[in-house]
Amino acid sequence: MAKTIAIIGTGVIGAGWAARGLAHGHDVVAWDPAPGAEDRLRAAIDNAWGALERQGLAEGARRDRLVMLGSVEAAVAAADFIQENAPEREELKQDLLARIDAAAKPEALIASSTSGLLPSRLQARMQRPERFVVGHPFNPVYLLPLVEVLGGEKTAAASVAAAMDFYRSIGMRPLHVRTEIEGFVADRLMEALWREALWLVNDGVATTEEIDAAVVYGCGLRWSLMGTFLTFHLAGGEGGMRHMLHQFGPALKLPWTKLTAPELTEDLIGRVADGCEHQAAGRSIKALERRRDDFLIELLALVQKYWPEAEGLQGRI
Amino acid sequence: MAKTIAIIGTGVIGAGWAARGLAHGHDVVAWDPAPGAEDRLRAAIDNAWGALERQGLAEGARRDRLVMLGSVEAAVAAADFIQENAPEREELKQDLLARIDAAAKPEALIASSTSGLLPSRLQARMQRPERFVVGHPFNPVYLLPLVEVLGGEKTAAASVAAAMDFYRSIGMRPLHVRTEIEGFVADRLMEALWREALWLVNDGVATTEEIDAAVVYGCGLRWSLMGTFLTFHLAGGEGGMRHMLHQFGPALKLPWTKLTAPELTEDLIGRVADGCEHQAAGRSIKALERRRDDFLIELLALVQKYWPEAEGLQGRI
């Protein structure tokens, strides 16, 4: 059933939400104070639409079901679900969310796309903070399935559940972040890698192109299938993660990064290894390896098809 | 032309090298002191062989061109290229490399698969250290193309070049790491993400399954195509990396990880942004976005085909 989604702030992330909403057959009402925002928003949706058509549009999905209005209040007045995508400044978001809250229907859900600010602080000036959640997506929002969902101290559990249901209904995979922690889960991982990558450039060790090639042809290919833990589970051979942690764990203490590492206690080893065994669900390492290999062959062909210039490595030598 | 490759140490990495060498039509002579090593090595090659067949074997490639011999010295005696894959203990590798060096033909190249130990230290006890390089691969070695190549203080430039040529001849993409730095490039990135992932488990924020799902459905999907820098170049909208660094740079200072971040000087911003613009090679952000999107649609279908159980996210809610 078509809903009305309000998109507050229409940069890269807001435009991505708008495209996803339209592709799923909803009405989208948007607001952004920047000059030229509407043209940029419509151009971004046009650029995404071909991919969305190939993926399959919902019945009734049309780009002209987007309207841009002149005030936050007007944009949210009729909305069932409101997604805020303002710059990452806590005060600015607090003010905006208070205005959204005051103008929205009482039963509307209000979500923020913040990458890492705490929902308890963002909801501080709202009159109905119980209906507020963080719903943190990943660029391109209209294709990537992950959305991290978390509530603040005053958020009702029902609001978290309802937001997750809504995100599922528009083709996403919500991850409930149960601990209110800055940066949530995915951005902490990304930031860790990102900081190290910046150090490598900063110290003149490698160029951005070399670092990207190292990710594309080395670690990244595996992560897109099975993440970091299950990838290392397979690095341990038949002994899996537990063997891997005991064999390579000491390297965590080597000065390989500018970072500090947690103590590899038996408790932590247990939790990590048990988690991997749960994920493997009784499949043998060999069976997992065969499946990974079949995937990698197809993925490598895809990378070659779409990114032939990433011959970069050859060119740099 | 078929060469003889010696594989010293036949765990997960050594077995991967053996499989890659055999698939490219070479003779492989292996040694490993562990009881049962030969059975495990042959089983690992059998498990990989189906994938290698689908990828296409070189003329004359056969699994029975592998022999396992009873000593390091015997294994390396006839080898043109020697790849050492012993545990990550510097003293152990130094001893082993000295033995390899003493027994090998004078013109043979000697490489170590070390993930992060320094070549200048590994070659310390060799009589011909000029022919020694690090050639650090990624699991599964028989499929992943990346190999980091670096020499130590006593390595001849010609040896680095010859090793890179050899790795290219067996289907790899060598990355020359020009600075001798612990952990090289890719492992520093992996370790940074890995440490943060361990902290998240350690602090009870998320399970390994949730973290893997966050990588698979969020950041990892993009990294396998374009790495971390070009991914963020597209997060900046039409302004690209430069805009992205100015807008999101301040978040590097937030306590989103347990790590320290480099100062975002104008110089660093310039190097990072210029690198991305070089990689984009004049293509517009919109054109890059369309290509990324087409890739992601096919990749998402691949992930679904090969890893349907990674419905994990739904199960955890």
XYZ file of C-alpha atoms in Angstrom:
634
model
C 0.000 0.000 0.000
C 1.440 3.351 -1.064
C 2.684 5.550 1.727
C 3.910 9.102 1.813
C 7.581 9.380 2.672
C 9.098 12.736 3.582
C 12.778 13.227 2.748
C 14.345 16.106 4.677
C 17.657 17.035 3.087
C 18.308 15.800 -0.444
C 22.064 15.366 -0.805
C 23.542 12.031 -1.893
C 21.864 10.132 0.951
C 18.493 11.927 0.830
C 18.295 11.523 -2.939
C 19.062 7.821 -2.521
C 16.172 7.418 -0.066
C 13.882 9.297 -2.453
C 14.835 7.010 -5.352
C 14.300 3.890 -3.227
C 10.902 5.144 -2.026
C 9.713 6.010 -5.516
C 10.939 2.684 -6.922
C 8.840 0.917 -4.295
C 5.712 2.757 -5.409
C 5.472 5.350 -2.662
C 4.808 9.083 -2.808
C 7.809 11.163 -1.852
C 7.682 14.712 -0.530
C 11.077 16.366 -0.179
C 12.571 19.510 1.276
C 16.068 20.964 1.044
C 17.046 24.598 1.617
C 20.013 24.613 -0.798
C 19.660 26.606 -4.047
C 19.198 24.272 -7.012
C 18.406 21.312 -4.748
C 15.363 20.197 -6.748
C 17.271 20.006 -10.036
C 20.053 18.033 -8.407
C 17.573 15.718 -6.709
C 15.716 14.968 -9.952
C 19.009 14.464 -11.816
C 20.207 12.031 -9.132
C 16.958 10.065 -9.350
C 17.189 9.991 -13.148
C 20.732 8.648 -12.877
C 19.593 5.866 -10.533
C 16.365 5.007 -12.337
C 17.887 2.787 -15.024
C 19.418 0.535 -12.363
C 16.163 0.488 -10.423
C 14.202 -0.465 -13.545
C 16.592 -3.325 -14.202
C 16.165 -4.445 -10.612
C 12.376 -4.254 -11.024
C 10.036 -1.433 -10.039
C 7.026 -1.896 -7.770
C 3.555 -1.501 -9.249
C 2.729 2.143 -9.689
C 6.315 3.301 -9.229
C 6.830 6.573 -11.053
C 9.413 9.345 -10.791
C 6.682 12.007 -10.982
C 5.334 10.941 -7.626
C 8.012 13.204 -6.161
C 7.183 16.724 -5.048
C 9.506 19.245 -3.492
C 7.929 21.680 -1.024
C 9.127 24.975 0.380
C 9.285 24.232 4.095
C 10.078 21.365 6.461
C 6.612 21.725 7.967
C 4.832 21.449 4.622
C 6.977 18.486 3.564
C 6.277 16.389 6.653
C 2.605 17.320 7.216
C 1.123 14.380 5.276
C 3.976 11.898 5.718
C 3.692 8.409 7.195
C 7.451 8.004 7.421
C 10.006 10.808 7.647
C 13.698 10.377 6.928
C 16.028 13.209 7.956
C 19.362 13.578 6.077
C 20.847 16.866 7.265
C 24.600 17.442 7.751
C 26.224 15.633 10.685
C 25.909 18.452 13.234
C 24.108 17.501 16.384
C 22.569 20.928 17.121
C 21.322 21.342 13.585
C 19.739 17.898 13.630
C 18.206 18.456 17.073
C 16.530 21.676 15.850
C 15.355 20.131 12.624
C 13.987 17.029 14.337
C 12.073 19.221 16.815
C 10.484 21.092 13.903
C 9.685 17.837 12.113
C 8.182 16.410 15.296
C 5.970 19.460 15.826
C 4.625 19.457 12.273
C 4.217 15.714 11.612
C 1.119 13.581 12.143
C 1.261 12.042 15.636
C 1.450 8.517 14.252
C 4.256 9.224 11.768
C 7.621 7.553 12.359
C 10.670 9.831 12.292
C 14.105 8.494 11.364
C 17.536 10.098 11.047
C 20.167 8.935 8.542
C 22.993 10.011 10.868
C 26.159 7.970 10.400
C 27.028 7.934 14.053
C 25.368 10.524 16.311
C 23.489 9.098 19.279
C 19.694 8.858 19.047
C 19.272 9.772 22.745
C 20.852 13.129 21.986
C 19.119 13.679 18.648
C 15.675 13.156 20.185
C 16.393 15.546 23.060
C 14.152 18.396 21.882
C 11.297 16.346 20.457
C 7.892 16.331 22.080
C 7.225 12.765 20.957
C 10.702 11.246 21.176
C 9.228 7.745 21.467
C 8.660 7.657 17.698
C 12.233 8.545 16.776
C 14.852 6.101 15.519
C 18.163 6.200 13.731
C 17.959 4.485 10.344
C 21.488 4.674 8.975
C 21.779 3.615 5.311
C 24.727 3.109 2.975
C 25.449 4.781 -0.333
C 23.941 4.039 -2.850
C 20.856 3.913 -0.630
C 18.625 2.785 -3.501
C 20.696 -0.399 -3.989
C 22.603 -1.313 -0.821
C 20.391 -3.350 1.484
C 21.905 -2.543 4.896
C 20.239 -0.066 7.262
C 21.322 0.138 10.907
C 18.372 0.793 13.195
C 18.635 1.934 16.801
C 16.553 3.802 19.298
C 17.527 6.267 22.008
C 16.628 6.168 25.699
C 13.153 7.552 24.990
C 12.410 5.522 21.862
C 9.562 2.999 22.139
C 10.489 -0.578 21.245
C 7.456 -0.566 18.963
C 8.944 2.298 16.950
C 12.149 0.327 16.331
C 10.090 -2.655 15.227
C 7.847 -0.537 12.995
C 10.808 1.190 11.366
C 12.441 -2.156 10.683
C 9.199 -3.427 9.132
C 8.998 -0.363 6.934
C 12.619 -0.698 5.795
C 12.047 -4.372 5.000
C 9.013 -3.381 2.951
C 11.248 -1.259 0.738
C 13.701 -4.080 0.133
C 16.255 -3.445 2.882
C 17.978 -5.589 5.474
C 17.713 -3.794 8.810
C 20.370 -4.507 11.425
C 19.157 -3.714 14.940
C 22.055 -2.138 16.812
C 21.209 -3.059 20.398
C 23.816 -0.873 22.082
C 23.687 2.883 21.615
C 27.240 3.497 20.530
C 28.761 6.299 18.450
C 29.457 5.214 14.881
C 27.202 2.173 15.357
C 28.685 -0.984 13.777
C 29.421 -0.546 10.080
C 30.880 2.941 10.281
C 33.248 1.944 13.045
C 34.577 -0.778 10.766
C 34.761 1.557 7.790
C 36.401 4.304 9.806
C 39.035 1.944 11.143
C 40.041 0.873 7.651
C 39.690 4.425 6.400
C 41.986 5.893 9.062
C 44.658 3.343 8.327
C 44.288 4.048 4.603
C 44.723 7.765 5.305
C 47.852 7.044 7.341
C 49.314 5.035 4.468
C 48.757 7.957 2.114
C 49.888 10.447 4.733
C 53.149 8.577 5.306
C 53.776 8.146 1.589
C 53.623 4.357 1.731
C 51.076 3.950 -1.054
C 48.826 5.929 -3.362
C 45.040 5.857 -3.167
C 45.036 3.829 -6.366
C 47.376 1.223 -4.942
C 45.373 0.990 -1.737
C 42.119 0.613 -3.660
C 43.708 -2.080 -5.822
C 44.869 -3.899 -2.688
C 41.285 -3.887 -1.427
C 39.687 -4.835 -4.750
C 42.085 -7.660 -5.600
C 42.864 -8.750 -2.056
C 40.616 -8.337 0.948
C 37.527 -6.706 -0.567
C 36.641 -9.556 -2.894
C 36.095 -11.830 0.056
C 34.313 -9.360 2.290
C 31.459 -8.884 -0.153
C 30.576 -12.534 0.243
C 31.212 -13.402 3.844
C 32.425 -10.445 5.818
C 35.548 -10.410 7.960
C 34.932 -13.101 10.550
C 33.842 -15.881 8.230
C 36.670 -14.929 5.851
C 39.195 -15.483 8.637
C 37.342 -18.629 9.711
C 38.444 -20.056 6.361
C 41.988 -18.732 6.797
C 42.413 -21.071 9.747
C 42.212 -24.181 7.584
C 40.281 -27.120 9.002
C 40.767 -25.679 12.483
C 38.700 -22.656 11.552
C 38.600 -19.416 13.514
C 39.883 -20.874 16.775
C 43.077 -22.095 15.118
C 43.394 -18.851 13.195
C 43.163 -16.759 16.388
C 45.728 -18.843 18.183
C 48.127 -18.837 15.214
C 47.764 -15.256 13.991
C 46.497 -13.642 17.181
C 49.994 -12.628 18.319
C 50.344 -10.525 15.157
C 47.681 -8.232 16.632
C 50.369 -7.056 19.020
C 52.836 -6.235 16.262
C 53.090 -2.598 15.211
C 51.215 -3.221 11.963
C 48.862 -0.326 12.386
C 48.638 2.925 14.265
C 45.920 1.383 16.380
C 45.429 -0.394 19.644
C 44.022 -3.867 19.781
C 41.914 -5.585 22.402
C 43.370 -8.292 24.610
C 42.730 -11.687 23.029
C 41.333 -13.315 26.153
C 40.048 -16.875 26.048
C 36.603 -15.399 26.509
C 36.953 -13.219 23.419
C 38.425 -16.086 21.410
C 35.496 -18.213 22.484
C 32.918 -15.670 21.498
C 34.483 -15.071 18.100
C 35.036 -18.740 17.301
C 31.577 -19.765 18.518
C 30.018 -17.051 16.410
C 31.768 -18.329 13.302
C 30.771 -21.903 13.993
C 27.198 -20.769 14.389
C 27.382 -18.951 11.061
C 28.903 -21.986 9.359
C 25.844 -23.949 10.550
C 27.549 -27.304 10.428
C 29.033 -26.864 6.967
C 32.603 -28.076 6.673
C 35.398 -25.659 5.921
C 35.931 -27.490 2.639
C 32.322 -27.044 1.627
C 32.491 -23.344 2.539
C 35.680 -23.031 0.516
C 34.111 -24.540 -2.586
C 31.184 -22.207 -2.370
C 33.433 -19.190 -1.840
C 35.531 -20.216 -4.827
C 32.562 -20.522 -7.154
C 31.441 -17.092 -5.995
C 34.885 -15.561 -6.460
C 35.166 -16.794 -10.030
C 31.936 -15.104 -10.956
C 32.827 -11.999 -8.947
C 36.227 -11.660 -10.594
C 34.544 -11.827 -13.986
C 32.129 -9.127 -12.824
C 34.941 -6.878 -11.621
C 36.712 -7.343 -14.940
C 33.524 -6.580 -16.844
C 32.708 -3.411 -14.949
C 36.113 -2.097 -13.987
C 38.651 -3.066 -16.644
C 40.648 0.084 -15.892
C 41.416 -1.256 -12.456
C 44.388 -2.668 -14.256
C 45.784 0.157 -12.120
C 48.216 -2.175 -10.426
C 49.950 -3.011 -13.657
C 50.231 0.619 -14.591
C 51.857 1.680 -11.354
C 54.740 -0.723 -11.360
C 57.406 -22.852 -20.265
C 57.067 -25.155 -17.276
C 59.098 -24.276 -14.235
C 59.730 -26.058 -10.999
C 58.257 -24.316 -8.004
C 59.224 -25.304 -4.483
C 56.617 -24.808 -1.774
C 58.097 -24.800 1.711
C 55.325 -25.202 4.288
C 51.991 -26.514 3.035
C 49.315 -25.071 5.300
C 46.414 -23.072 3.856
C 48.730 -20.595 2.117
C 51.339 -23.075 0.905
C 48.650 -25.389 -0.439
C 47.103 -22.418 -2.247
C 50.418 -21.639 -3.937
C 50.814 -25.292 -4.902
C 47.354 -25.372 -6.475
C 48.001 -22.151 -8.391
C 51.362 -23.410 -9.651
C 49.944 -26.740 -10.785
C 46.973 -25.061 -12.497
C 49.425 -22.975 -14.486
C 51.209 -26.057 -15.748
C 54.256 -26.025 -13.502
C 55.935 -28.780 -11.535
C 55.585 -28.369 -7.779
C 57.923 -29.836 -5.183
C 56.757 -29.405 -1.608
C 58.034 -29.915 1.890
C 56.318 -29.711 5.257
C 57.486 -31.311 8.487
C 54.015 -31.819 9.990
C 52.662 -35.377 10.258
C 49.993 -36.008 7.644
C 50.973 -32.902 5.675
C 50.966 -34.659 2.307
C 47.437 -36.010 2.715
C 46.169 -32.591 3.762
C 47.983 -30.896 0.892
C 46.541 -33.260 -1.703
C 43.061 -32.919 -0.198
C 43.324 -29.117 -0.308
C 44.395 -29.206 -3.956
C 41.558 -31.592 -4.788
C 39.105 -29.216 -3.110
C 40.397 -26.297 -5.171
C 40.750 -28.148 -8.459
C 37.122 -27.904 -9.549
C 37.235 -24.128 -9.307
C 40.543 -24.016 -11.143
C 39.157 -26.216 -13.917
C 36.178 -23.902 -14.321
C 38.554 -20.957 -14.464
C 40.599 -22.749 -17.123
C 43.766 -24.802 -16.645
C 47.011 -24.111 -18.502
C 48.191 -26.667 -21.047
C 49.743 -29.625 -19.334
C 48.369 -28.728 -15.916
C 47.984 -31.850 -13.816
C 47.659 -32.534 -10.120
C 50.146 -35.410 -10.325
C 52.931 -32.981 -11.135
C 53.204 -32.481 -7.371
C 55.800 -34.338 -5.339
C 56.433 -34.064 -1.638
C 60.017 -34.593 -0.503
C 61.522 -35.347 2.875
C 63.781 -32.350 3.423
C 63.910 -28.630 2.671
C 67.161 -29.156 0.850
C 65.803 -31.855 -1.440
C 62.649 -29.844 -2.175
C 64.449 -26.696 -3.288
C 67.404 -28.302 -5.104
C 65.840 -28.242 -8.581
C 63.511 -25.264 -8.103
C 63.417 -22.134 -10.271
C 61.159 -20.319 -7.821
C 60.850 -21.032 -4.109
C 57.940 -19.847 -1.964
C 58.315 -20.146 1.813
C 55.148 -20.369 3.934
C 56.294 -21.136 7.462
C 54.600 -19.801 10.625
C 55.016 -16.063 11.301
C 58.035 -16.325 13.587
C 61.014 -14.290 12.492
C 63.741 -16.589 13.854
C 62.136 -19.676 12.364
C 61.851 -18.015 8.965
C 65.418 -16.674 9.115
C 66.759 -20.176 9.754
C 64.608 -21.770 7.104
C 65.511 -19.147 4.491
C 69.213 -19.627 5.208
C 68.800 -23.363 4.636
C 66.818 -22.750 1.452
C 69.431 -20.287 0.227
C 72.257 -22.724 0.829
C 70.559 -25.588 -1.009
C 68.946 -23.755 -3.930
C 70.392 -23.188 -7.408
C 72.210 -19.832 -7.469
C 69.780 -18.373 -10.018
C 66.603 -19.426 -8.191
C 64.381 -16.700 -6.751
C 63.346 -17.082 -3.112
C 60.109 -15.524 -1.813
C 58.430 -15.496 1.586
C 54.649 -15.421 2.041
C 54.999 -13.519 5.335
C 52.002 -11.320 6.095
C 54.038 -8.552 7.604
C 57.589 -9.365 8.714
C 60.283 -7.172 7.182
C 62.334 -8.577 4.276
C 65.527 -6.877 5.517
C 65.290 -8.957 8.664
C 64.188 -12.177 6.967
C 67.154 -12.126 4.576
C 69.662 -11.498 7.397
C 71.219 -14.977 7.424
C 71.171 -15.635 3.682
C 74.377 -15.841 1.675
C 72.642 -14.503 -1.451
C 70.141 -12.084 0.058
C 69.911 -10.180 -3.235
C 67.571 -12.823 -4.627
C 65.094 -12.677 -1.753
C 61.714 -10.930 -1.851
C 58.501 -10.945 0.118
C 55.574 -12.153 -2.014
C 52.558 -11.862 0.260
C 49.403 -13.501 -1.172
C 45.788 -13.626 -0.014
C 43.665 -16.619 0.773
C 42.520 -18.382 -1.410
C 45.895 -17.990 -3.096
C 44.798 -19.997 -6.147
C 42.017 -17.478 -6.926
C 42.762 -14.065 -5.384
C 44.979 -12.056 -7.732
C 46.760 -9.745 -5.265
C 50.343 -10.402 -4.194
C 52.341 -7.728 -2.380
C 55.975 -7.733 -3.462
C 58.780 -5.990 -1.630
C 62.486 -6.294 -1.226
C 64.739 -5.739 1.775
C 67.872 -3.583 2.010
C 69.951 -6.248 0.290
C 67.435 -7.264 -2.369
C 68.408 -6.514 -5.977
C 65.883 -4.452 -7.934
C 66.112 -7.102 -10.647
C 64.854 -9.731 -8.186
C 61.760 -7.665 -7.379
C 61.089 -7.241 -11.092
C 61.660 -10.934 -11.826
C 59.378 -12.021 -8.994
C 56.648 -9.685 -10.250
C 57.031 -11.125 -13.750
C 56.751 -14.639 -12.417
C 53.641 -13.817 -10.362
C 52.050 -12.188 -13.405
C 52.812 -15.310 -15.412
C 50.700 -17.334 -12.968
C 47.740 -14.972 -13.257
C 48.378 -12.602 -10.347
C 48.381 -8.856 -9.904
C 51.560 -7.901 -8.075
C 51.546 -4.716 -6.000
C 55.042 -3.369 -5.466
C 55.210 -2.045 -1.903
C 57.896 0.596 -2.212
C 58.330 1.269 1.502
C 59.491 -1.511 3.762
C 56.824 -1.312 6.425
C 55.480 -3.928 8.852
C 52.147 -5.319 7.713
C 52.679 -3.903 4.215
C 49.500 -2.334 2.789
C 46.613 -4.788 2.658
C 47.165 -6.373 6.049
C 47.320 -3.007 7.748
C 43.893 -2.260 6.320
C 42.554 -5.672 7.236
C 44.034 -5.513 10.714
C 42.496 -2.105 11.344
C 39.029 -3.352 10.472
C 39.688 -6.607 12.262
C 40.734 -4.936 15.508
C 37.650 -2.783 15.524
C 35.512 -5.840 14.792
C 37.130 -7.616 17.734
C 36.413 -4.630 19.984
C 32.750 -4.696 18.948
C 32.522 -8.355 19.900
C 34.624 -7.809 23.013
C 32.357 -5.009 24.214
C 29.191 -6.956 23.435
C 27.958 -4.463 20.850
C 27.372 -6.986 18.092
C 27.859 -10.652 17.232
C 30.256 -11.888 14.579
C 27.237 -12.705 12.427
C 25.857 -9.188 12.703
C 29.238 -7.660 11.941
C 29.706 -9.909 8.913
C 26.223 -9.005 7.702
C 27.043 -5.304 8.098
C 30.096 -5.825 5.897
C 28.358 -8.006 3.308
C 25.264 -5.847 2.893
C 26.884 -2.491 3.600
C 30.513 -1.615 3.053
C 31.910 -4.843 1.587
C 29.743 -4.855 -1.516
C 31.313 -1.634 -2.672
C 34.885 -2.420 -1.694
C 35.050 -5.417 -4.017
C 34.512 -3.114 -6.966
C 36.343 0.072 -6.192
C 38.075 -0.082 -2.860
C 37.721 2.484 -0.112
C 38.924 5.723 -1.693
C 36.906 5.585 -4.890
C 33.883 4.438 -2.868
C 34.125 7.583 -0.754
C 34.811 9.654 -3.865
C 31.246 8.755 -4.877
C 29.903 9.526 -1.392
C 30.847 13.150 -1.895
C 28.292 13.656 -4.661
C 29.364 15.756 -7.611
C 32.050 17.339 -5.405
C 33.779 13.989 -5.120
C 36.446 13.168 -2.553
C 37.405 16.756 -1.817
C 33.866 17.626 -0.760
C 33.567 14.383 1.124
C 36.717 15.037 3.150
C 35.647 18.541 4.025
C 32.127 17.449 4.985
C 32.823 14.180 6.792
C 36.426 14.788 7.781
C 35.510 16.174 11.186
C 33.851 12.862 12.052
C 37.346 11.348 12.056
C 37.846 13.166 15.331
C 34.716 11.738 16.938
C 35.206 8.785 19.263
C 33.812 6.335 16.737
C 36.599 3.853 17.101
C 39.283 2.932 19.567
C 41.832 4.299 17.164
C 43.761 7.432 16.426
C 43.421 9.272 13.170
C 45.895 11.342 11.199
C 45.533 15.102 11.000
C 43.553 16.022 7.894
C 45.970 18.626 6.601
C 45.342 20.374 3.298
C 48.299 18.438 1.968
C 46.731 15.112 2.897
C 43.357 16.197 1.525
C 45.063 17.177 -1.696
C 46.895 13.906 -2.071
C 43.787 11.855 -1.408
C 41.525 13.913 -3.660
C 44.063 14.076 -6.475
C 44.546 10.339 -6.291
C 40.826 9.760 -6.682
C 40.562 12.141 -9.590
C 43.423 10.317 -11.262
C 41.644 7.006 -10.754
C 38.400 8.407 -12.138
C 40.373 9.327 -15.278
C 37.996 12.056 -16.352
C 34.827 10.036 -15.886
C 31.999 11.966 -14.259
C 30.693 10.954 -10.881
C 27.364 10.171 -12.541
C 29.017 7.839 -15.044
C 30.920 6.122 -12.236
C 27.687 5.783 -10.294
C 25.892 4.106 -13.179
C 28.674 1.640 -13.630
C 28.817 0.903 -9.910
C 25.072 0.363 -9.875
C 25.115 -2.100 -12.748
C 27.883 -3.958 -10.970
C 26.049 -3.973 -7.641
C 22.904 -5.439 -9.166
C 24.840 -8.366 -10.532
C 26.868 -8.702 -7.347
C 23.776 -8.742 -5.138
C 22.351 -11.514 -7.296
C 25.636 -13.408 -6.903
C 25.618 -13.018 -3.117
C 22.037 -14.255 -3.025
C 22.917 -17.219 -5.232
C 25.938 -18.298 -3.239
C 25.036 -17.269 0.265
C 21.280 -17.460 0.741
C 21.751 -18.250 4.437
C 23.191 -14.799 4.968
C 19.583 -14.016 5.642
C 21.246 -13.891 9.049
C 20.138 -10.336 9.625
C 16.500 -11.297 9.460
C 17.074 -14.137 11.864
C 18.755 -12.014 14.517
C 16.075 -9.399 14.946
